Amino acid sequence: MDHSRASLSFHRRFRNAILGSLTFLFFGVAVAPLLLIVYVAWDRGKSVLDWNFISTLPTGFPVGSEGGILNGIAGSMILVVLASSLSVPVGIWAGMYLWQEGKNPAARAVRLLSDLLLGVPSVVWGIVGFYVFSTSTGYGLHWGFSALAGGLTLGFIMIPIVTRVTEQALRDVPISYIEGAFALGASRWQTLRGVALPGAMAGIGTGILLGILNVLGQTAPLVFTNYYNTGIPNSLVGSQGAVGDLAMQIFIYVHEPSKVMHVKAMAAALVLLAIVLVIDLGIRLLTWGSRKIASRVG
Amino acid sequence: MGFPGLRVLMAGFSASGQFLKGVRVKSEEMVSGVESGEPEKLLQRRGPLDKRAIGKESSIQSDRFFGWGLKGGGLFILALFSVVLLVCVVTAWPSIRKFGFSFLWSQAWNPSRGIFGGLAYLVGTFWVTGIALLISIPVAIFSALFLSDYAPKWMSGIVSTLMEMLAGIPSIVFGAFGITFMVPLLRDHLEPFLANTLGKRWDFFNGDALGYGVLAAGIVVGFMIVPLVATVTRDSLLMVPQEMVEASYALGATKAETLFFVKLKAVIPGIVGSVILGFGRAVGETMAVLLLVGNQASIPQTIQDVGYTISSLLANTFTYAVIDPLYAAAEVELGLILLLITLVVNTLGRELLMRLMGGRLAGSVGGG
């Protein structure tokens, strides 16, 4: 707005300039950590990062001082697959329910609960996962510290994310499509399967990726339900069923009082960051036009 | 929405073919502005006149079954929520019954003698959360203003992306970053500086420079919640009616005056809502805090002191605690307190934001 600048008092011009530059300054402070984190991880971790690091199991003493992080990468994949196999069907199911029921009181309540589940702290999920899956006394499934227990707990965390994004994606399908389907005599199931779901596919895919993104970074629930394994297990349940996990691996390596382990941790963080950024890119490709959903849940 | 139009549409369809035509034309008009998907294809996939679907008794029956089937999805969410609450309350019950409200203001935590009080952990949690909010609120609000009003369009797209990526960085990476970068920085530079300047006047800033402590944890958690607060604030800033901004300019206000005295004032509920959501996120943050806060069950006296938070206590000691039912119950009770805090806080923040986005300022956002 230059039109009246000349007539403004010095005080007001000064304030205008100061506040404007302050917004820029604080904005820099806000994005600096992202660049700094990537830089620090690269700077400290690049010396051990090679193909060998990604493709071998950890060895040496303390375990991990030699070898790579294959156990973590494989374990994270196993956990993500287990978590998705619970949360994707259930989340889409619940999302379809919310879409279909819309504003009636029961659906409002379910929507509130689902949103509240989004905010449940990860240690609380850990407690729940422990008492439902891992505990060896009392009620519960007695699976021990195992991949299945960890994966399903992560699945619990993922359910509300998939639910809300599925509902939003279904709502973004133009109502005229739905009306058109009904006008042609389709039943509600046919409308949902033939019109609404195909139209919402990209959005639902975004939701699943957002969920996976969240699950990949979760460490706390795994402390309660899976912990860690330096190898790759044969089974998913029982006392031998724990898997490694990238996030958990970083946590354990950082805790070791050893320079080598810290370097390895930073390299593992770099690998985790790379996976996260690739998934993030996938989300962005899926929501080319509508960025609404990503900012809402992420 | 419950498809109120279903019966009407089907009745109209069976009465005359004209109605169908009318709907088709209308839907094409409405759809023409939407780029994704082709209504023709989508509709043809089901066939123009599916015999099963025209008001037959069996199809109405199956439709009803379908509705019931969907309800299962809602029930699952309800069940999951109940399980979370139930597990926490039931396992925390021995501790709740034994210590009552004194759990909240007793600092004694002695597993071997079976005496538990959570004050130190509660205070530690609020210290870290408080520092995180103090740092993130100004940073987030100013960057939201920059994103919504100062940044050129191309830039605002790129940096919004950056912001959302920042939100996707795992907590443990923030923690590792904190240990390798923030802790030495605080120990060698920032904390001695604080103690030598502000610490000369107020004891509050005059602690030992350890690096680890509530300040390190608070700063890192603050950075973690900036993207959340900033994106929600930006979204509400973008919803301020253009007339308000124009009126302000028309009265001769400068850009900064318009932004800070008119626009920012109009979105105060949105800012409060986003800060509440940020609080809910910060209070439950675990791994980064666990690595940085120092894990010592004392009440911090200065900003450089070490402490212990609920979430880091649980992640650190819960697997040992389960051997003793009362010890486990005390830990779960702390978890329950954390859960209740986040439930209350998130309900509040959600209501505020939904009222703002869905009500007066209007818009397409359904809330969330």
GROMACS .gro file of C-alpha atoms in nm, chain A residues 1 3-5 8 12-13 15-17 19-24 26-31 33-38 40-41 44 86 90 93-94 96-103 108 110-128 130-132 137 145 156-157 159-160 163-164 168 171 174-195 198-199 213 216-220 223-224 227 246-248 250-251 254-255 262 265-266 269 272-273 276-277 280-281 284 289 291-292 294-298, chain B residues 1-3 6 9-10 13 20 23-24 26-27 30-31 34 36-39 42-50 52-54 59 62-64 66-67 69-78 80-81 83-84 87-88 91 138-139 142-143 145-147 150 155 157 159-174 176-177 179-181 223 226 231 234-235 249 252-257 260-261 280-281 284 286-287 290-291 311-312 314-316 318-319 322 328-329 331-332 335-336 338-339 342-343 346-347 350-351 354 357 364-368:
model
  270
    1MET     CA    1   0.000   0.000   0.000
    3HIS     CA    2  -0.049   0.537  -0.195
    4SER     CA    3  -0.040   0.729   0.131
    5ARG     CA    4   0.306   0.644   0.256
    8LEU     CA    5   0.246   0.890   0.724
   12ARG     CA    6   0.382   0.464   1.187
   13ARG     CA    7   0.616   0.400   0.896
   15ARG     CA    8   0.623   0.040   1.309
   16ASN     CA    9   0.501  -0.086   0.974
   17ALA     CA   10   0.853  -0.178   0.867
   19LEU     CA   11   0.644  -0.553   1.234
   20GLY     CA   12   0.674  -0.662   0.873
   21SER     CA   13   1.035  -0.766   0.912
   22LEU     CA   14   0.957  -0.932   1.244
   23THR     CA   15   0.712  -1.165   1.071
   24PHE     CA   16   0.987  -1.261   0.829
   26PHE     CA   17   1.013  -1.534   1.313
   27PHE     CA   18   0.923  -1.724   1.002
   28GLY     CA   19   1.292  -1.793   0.955
   29VAL     CA   20   1.312  -1.916   1.314
   30ALA     CA   21   1.020  -2.149   1.244
   31VAL     CA   22   1.167  -2.318   0.935
   33PRO     CA   23   1.495  -2.635   1.256
   34LEU     CA   24   1.393  -2.837   0.950
   35LEU     CA   25   1.700  -2.734   0.755
   36LEU     CA   26   1.919  -2.754   1.064
   37ILE     CA   27   1.803  -3.106   1.153
   38VAL     CA   28   1.866  -3.233   0.803
   40VAL     CA   29   2.316  -3.185   1.138
   41ALA     CA   30   2.207  -3.540   1.059
   44ARG     CA   31   2.737  -3.616   1.158
   86LEU     CA   32  -0.559  -5.339   1.106
   90VAL     CA   33  -1.127  -5.041   1.003
   93TRP     CA   34  -1.509  -4.863   0.742
   94ALA     CA   35  -1.550  -4.603   1.020
   96MET     CA   36  -1.771  -4.454   0.550
   97TYR     CA   37  -1.997  -4.468   0.856
   98LEU     CA   38  -1.924  -4.103   0.943
   99TRP     CA   39  -1.982  -3.998   0.583
  100GLN     CA   40  -2.307  -4.187   0.557
  101GLU     CA   41  -2.452  -4.080   0.894
  102GLY     CA   42  -2.340  -3.721   0.864
  103LYS     CA   43  -2.486  -3.498   1.131
  108ARG     CA   44  -2.132  -3.657   1.594
  110VAL     CA   45  -1.823  -4.095   1.706
  111ARG     CA   46  -1.655  -3.808   1.521
  112LEU     CA   47  -1.567  -3.640   1.850
  113LEU     CA   48  -1.428  -3.966   1.990
  114SER     CA   49  -1.228  -4.027   1.675
  115ASP     CA   50  -1.080  -3.676   1.694
  116LEU     CA   51  -1.000  -3.724   2.061
  117LEU     CA   52  -0.826  -4.054   1.981
  118LEU     CA   53  -0.605  -3.852   1.744
  119GLY     CA   54  -0.477  -3.659   2.044
  120VAL     CA   55  -0.417  -3.947   2.286
  121PRO     CA   56  -0.050  -3.930   2.398
  122SER     CA   57   0.169  -4.208   2.266
  123VAL     CA   58   0.268  -4.329   2.614
  124VAL     CA   59  -0.100  -4.389   2.688
  125TRP     CA   60  -0.123  -4.595   2.369
  126GLY     CA   61   0.179  -4.781   2.499
  127ILE     CA   62   0.004  -4.860   2.828
  128VAL     CA   63  -0.309  -4.975   2.644
  130PHE     CA   64   0.086  -5.341   2.690
  131TYR     CA   65  -0.223  -5.443   2.886
  132VAL     CA   66  -0.414  -5.560   2.578
  137THR     CA   67  -0.049  -6.163   3.381
  145PHE     CA   68   0.698  -5.815   2.358
  156PHE     CA   69  -0.472  -4.834   1.698
  157ILE     CA   70  -0.288  -4.504   1.661
  159ILE     CA   71  -0.718  -4.583   1.290
  160PRO     CA   72  -0.847  -4.232   1.376
  163THR     CA   73  -1.104  -4.255   0.958
  164ARG     CA   74  -1.107  -3.876   0.949
  168GLN     CA   75  -1.317  -3.588   0.440
  171ARG     CA   76  -1.724  -3.554   0.145
  174PRO     CA   77  -1.939  -3.373  -0.543
  175ILE     CA   78  -2.289  -3.438  -0.414
  176SER     CA   79  -2.421  -3.434  -0.770
  177TYR     CA   80  -2.232  -3.757  -0.843
  178ILE     CA   81  -2.412  -3.923  -0.554
  179GLU     CA   82  -2.748  -3.782  -0.655
  180GLY     CA   83  -2.686  -3.897  -1.008
  181ALA     CA   84  -2.617  -4.250  -0.892
  182PHE     CA   85  -2.934  -4.257  -0.685
  183ALA     CA   86  -3.133  -4.111  -0.970
  184LEU     CA   87  -3.021  -4.405  -1.180
  185GLY     CA   88  -3.159  -4.637  -0.917
  186ALA     CA   89  -2.837  -4.748  -0.749
  187SER     CA   90  -2.860  -4.870  -0.393
  188ARG     CA   91  -2.653  -4.708  -0.121
  189TRP     CA   92  -2.390  -4.983  -0.139
  190GLN     CA   93  -2.371  -4.952  -0.517
  191THR     CA   94  -2.338  -4.576  -0.490
  192LEU     CA   95  -2.064  -4.602  -0.233
  193ARG     CA   96  -1.871  -4.871  -0.417
  194GLY     CA   97  -1.920  -4.744  -0.768
  195VAL     CA   98  -1.920  -4.367  -0.727
  198PRO     CA   99  -1.348  -4.436  -0.660
  199GLY     CA  100  -1.386  -4.060  -0.638
  213LEU     CA  101   0.415  -4.137   0.838
  216LEU     CA  102   0.706  -4.468   1.140
  217GLY     CA  103   0.803  -4.199   1.386
  218GLN     CA  104   0.639  -4.358   1.689
  219THR     CA  105   0.886  -4.488   1.945
  220ALA     CA  106   0.712  -4.467   2.281
  223VAL     CA  107   0.891  -4.937   2.436
  224PHE     CA  108   0.581  -5.087   2.598
  227TYR     CA  109   1.109  -5.300   2.236
  246LEU     CA  110   1.435  -4.757   1.300
  247ALA     CA  111   1.304  -4.507   1.553
  248MET     CA  112   1.374  -4.742   1.842
  250ILE     CA  113   1.801  -4.434   1.696
  251PHE     CA  114   1.679  -4.408   2.055
  254VAL     CA  115   2.175  -4.225   2.111
  255HIS     CA  116   2.159  -4.362   2.465
  262HIS     CA  117   2.601  -4.150   1.799
  265ALA     CA  118   2.229  -4.295   1.519
  266MET     CA  119   2.259  -3.983   1.303
  269ALA     CA  120   1.807  -4.075   1.147
  272LEU     CA  121   1.442  -4.245   0.855
  273LEU     CA  122   1.421  -3.884   0.736
  276VAL     CA  123   0.963  -3.984   0.572
  277LEU     CA  124   1.041  -3.733   0.298
  280ASP     CA  125   0.564  -3.690   0.228
  281LEU     CA  126   0.633  -3.647  -0.141
  284ARG     CA  127   0.192  -3.418  -0.196
  289GLY     CA  128  -0.490  -2.972  -0.578
  291ARG     CA  129  -0.397  -2.951   0.045
  292LYS     CA  130  -0.668  -2.909   0.304
  294ALA     CA  131  -0.282  -3.282   0.484
  295SER     CA  132  -0.260  -2.973   0.699
  296ARG     CA  133  -0.557  -3.078   0.909
  297VAL     CA  134  -0.429  -3.406   1.038
  298GLY     CA  135  -0.053  -3.392   0.980
  299MET     CA  136  -2.618  -3.641   0.554
  300GLY     CA  137  -2.819  -3.960   0.562
  301PHE     CA  138  -2.936  -3.932   0.203
  304LEU     CA  139  -3.303  -4.116  -0.170
  307LEU     CA  140  -3.539  -3.940  -0.609
  308MET     CA  141  -3.647  -4.299  -0.650
  311PHE     CA  142  -3.766  -4.178  -1.115
  318LEU     CA  143  -3.414  -3.844  -1.442
  321VAL     CA  144  -3.124  -3.451  -1.258
  322ARG     CA  145  -2.869  -3.558  -1.515
  324LYS     CA  146  -2.828  -3.051  -1.336
  325SER     CA  147  -2.550  -3.277  -1.219
  328MET     CA  148  -2.262  -2.865  -1.127
  329VAL     CA  149  -1.981  -3.099  -1.208
  332VAL     CA  150  -1.473  -2.991  -1.097
  334SER     CA  151  -1.139  -3.476  -1.103
  335GLY     CA  152  -1.333  -3.772  -1.241
  336GLU     CA  153  -1.593  -3.794  -1.515
  337PRO     CA  154  -1.950  -3.832  -1.397
  340LEU     CA  155  -1.874  -4.317  -1.288
  341LEU     CA  156  -2.244  -4.344  -1.346
  342GLN     CA  157  -2.228  -4.581  -1.640
  343ARG     CA  158  -2.026  -4.827  -1.439
  344ARG     CA  159  -2.338  -4.926  -1.249
  345GLY     CA  160  -2.546  -4.967  -1.566
  346PRO     CA  161  -2.831  -4.734  -1.646
  347LEU     CA  162  -3.117  -4.940  -1.505
  348ASP     CA  163  -3.004  -5.198  -1.254
  350ARG     CA  164  -3.211  -5.503  -0.844
  351ALA     CA  165  -3.231  -5.146  -0.737
  352ILE     CA  166  -3.571  -5.015  -0.843
  357SER     CA  167  -3.301  -5.421  -0.244
  360SER     CA  168  -3.008  -5.519   0.152
  361ASP     CA  169  -2.986  -5.143   0.180
  362ARG     CA  170  -3.090  -5.172   0.541
  364PHE     CA  171  -2.574  -5.216   0.447
  365GLY     CA  172  -2.665  -4.935   0.685
  367GLY     CA  173  -2.302  -5.298   0.851
  368LEU     CA  174  -2.162  -4.945   0.836
  369LYS     CA  175  -2.262  -4.885   1.197
  370GLY     CA  176  -1.998  -5.144   1.289
  371GLY     CA  177  -1.728  -4.896   1.186
  372GLY     CA  178  -1.865  -4.638   1.426
  373LEU     CA  179  -1.894  -4.899   1.698
  374PHE     CA  180  -1.528  -4.989   1.653
  375ILE     CA  181  -1.422  -4.630   1.725
  376LEU     CA  182  -1.648  -4.628   2.030
  378LEU     CA  183  -1.143  -4.843   2.094
  379PHE     CA  184  -1.208  -4.528   2.297
  381VAL     CA  185  -1.079  -4.973   2.581
  382VAL     CA  186  -0.831  -4.687   2.619
  385VAL     CA  187  -0.755  -5.004   3.065
  386CYS     CA  188  -0.620  -4.684   3.219
  389THR     CA  189  -0.511  -5.061   3.609
  436PRO     CA  190   0.508  -1.582   1.899
  437VAL     CA  191   0.707  -1.774   1.638
  440PHE     CA  192   0.429  -1.421   1.326
  441SER     CA  193   0.511  -1.687   1.071
  443LEU     CA  194   0.106  -1.371   0.939
  444PHE     CA  195   0.404  -1.387   0.708
  445LEU     CA  196   0.259  -1.683   0.523
  448TYR     CA  197   0.358  -1.096   0.334
  453MET     CA  198   0.691  -1.865  -0.177
  455GLY     CA  199   0.329  -2.251  -0.136
  457VAL     CA  200   0.717  -2.277   0.273
  458SER     CA  201   0.378  -2.417   0.364
  459THR     CA  202   0.511  -2.743   0.227
  460LEU     CA  203   0.825  -2.702   0.438
  461MET     CA  204   0.613  -2.637   0.745
  462GLU     CA  205   0.409  -2.950   0.688
  463MET     CA  206   0.727  -3.150   0.637
  464LEU     CA  207   0.855  -3.018   0.967
  465ALA     CA  208   0.538  -3.157   1.123
  466GLY     CA  209   0.626  -3.498   0.978
  467ILE     CA  210   0.974  -3.526   1.132
  468PRO     CA  211   0.965  -3.801   1.394
  469SER     CA  212   0.996  -3.704   1.759
  470ILE     CA  213   1.300  -3.927   1.803
  471VAL     CA  214   1.490  -3.740   1.530
  472PHE     CA  215   1.415  -3.414   1.711
  474ALA     CA  216   1.868  -3.700   1.859
  475PHE     CA  217   1.913  -3.356   1.705
  477ILE     CA  218   2.130  -3.424   2.204
  478THR     CA  219   2.392  -3.370   1.936
  479PHE     CA  220   2.326  -3.003   1.867
  521PHE     CA  221   0.994  -2.620   1.759
  524VAL     CA  222   0.529  -2.452   1.577
  529THR     CA  223  -0.086  -2.388   1.005
  532ARG     CA  224  -0.281  -1.937   0.898
  533ASP     CA  225  -0.598  -2.123   0.804
  547TYR     CA  226  -0.711   0.019   0.457
  550GLY     CA  227  -0.581   0.486   0.626
  551ALA     CA  228  -0.424   0.207   0.829
  552THR     CA  229  -0.087   0.074   0.720
  553LYS     CA  230  -0.040  -0.291   0.632
  554ALA     CA  231   0.105  -0.381   0.970
  555GLU     CA  232  -0.171  -0.190   1.152
  558PHE     CA  233  -0.202  -0.669   1.388
  559PHE     CA  234  -0.495  -0.457   1.504
  578GLY     CA  235  -0.235  -3.095   2.383
  579ARG     CA  236   0.043  -3.210   2.151
  582GLY     CA  237   0.217  -3.579   2.564
  584THR     CA  238   0.769  -3.837   2.481
  585MET     CA  239   1.088  -3.934   2.307
  588LEU     CA  240   1.295  -3.825   2.746
  589LEU     CA  241   1.631  -3.766   2.580
  609SER     CA  242   0.558  -3.923   2.953
  610SER     CA  243   0.933  -3.968   2.994
  612LEU     CA  244   0.643  -4.387   3.178
  613ALA     CA  245   0.864  -4.462   2.879
  614ASN     CA  246   1.168  -4.499   3.106
  616PHE     CA  247   0.707  -4.866   3.309
  617THR     CA  248   0.848  -5.200   3.201
  620VAL     CA  249   0.480  -5.380   3.607
  626ALA     CA  250   0.238  -4.998   3.792
  627ALA     CA  251  -0.091  -4.849   3.911
  629GLU     CA  252   0.249  -4.496   3.682
  630VAL     CA  253  -0.073  -4.566   3.496
  633GLY     CA  254  -0.077  -4.169   3.234
  634LEU     CA  255  -0.448  -4.134   3.309
  636LEU     CA  256  -0.209  -3.706   3.105
  637LEU     CA  257  -0.490  -3.866   2.904
  640THR     CA  258  -0.536  -3.408   2.654
  641LEU     CA  259  -0.901  -3.513   2.627
  644ASN     CA  260  -0.854  -3.127   2.266
  645THR     CA  261  -1.232  -3.109   2.315
  648ARG     CA  262  -1.182  -2.856   1.862
  649GLU     CA  263  -1.502  -2.678   1.971
  652MET     CA  264  -1.513  -2.571   1.465
  655MET     CA  265  -1.438  -2.235   1.084
  662SER     CA  266  -1.591  -2.527   0.348
  663VAL     CA  267  -1.392  -2.675   0.632
  664GLY     CA  268  -1.584  -2.926   0.836
  665GLY     CA  269  -1.357  -2.891   1.138
  666GLY     CA  270  -1.115  -3.142   1.281
   0.00000   0.00000   0.00000
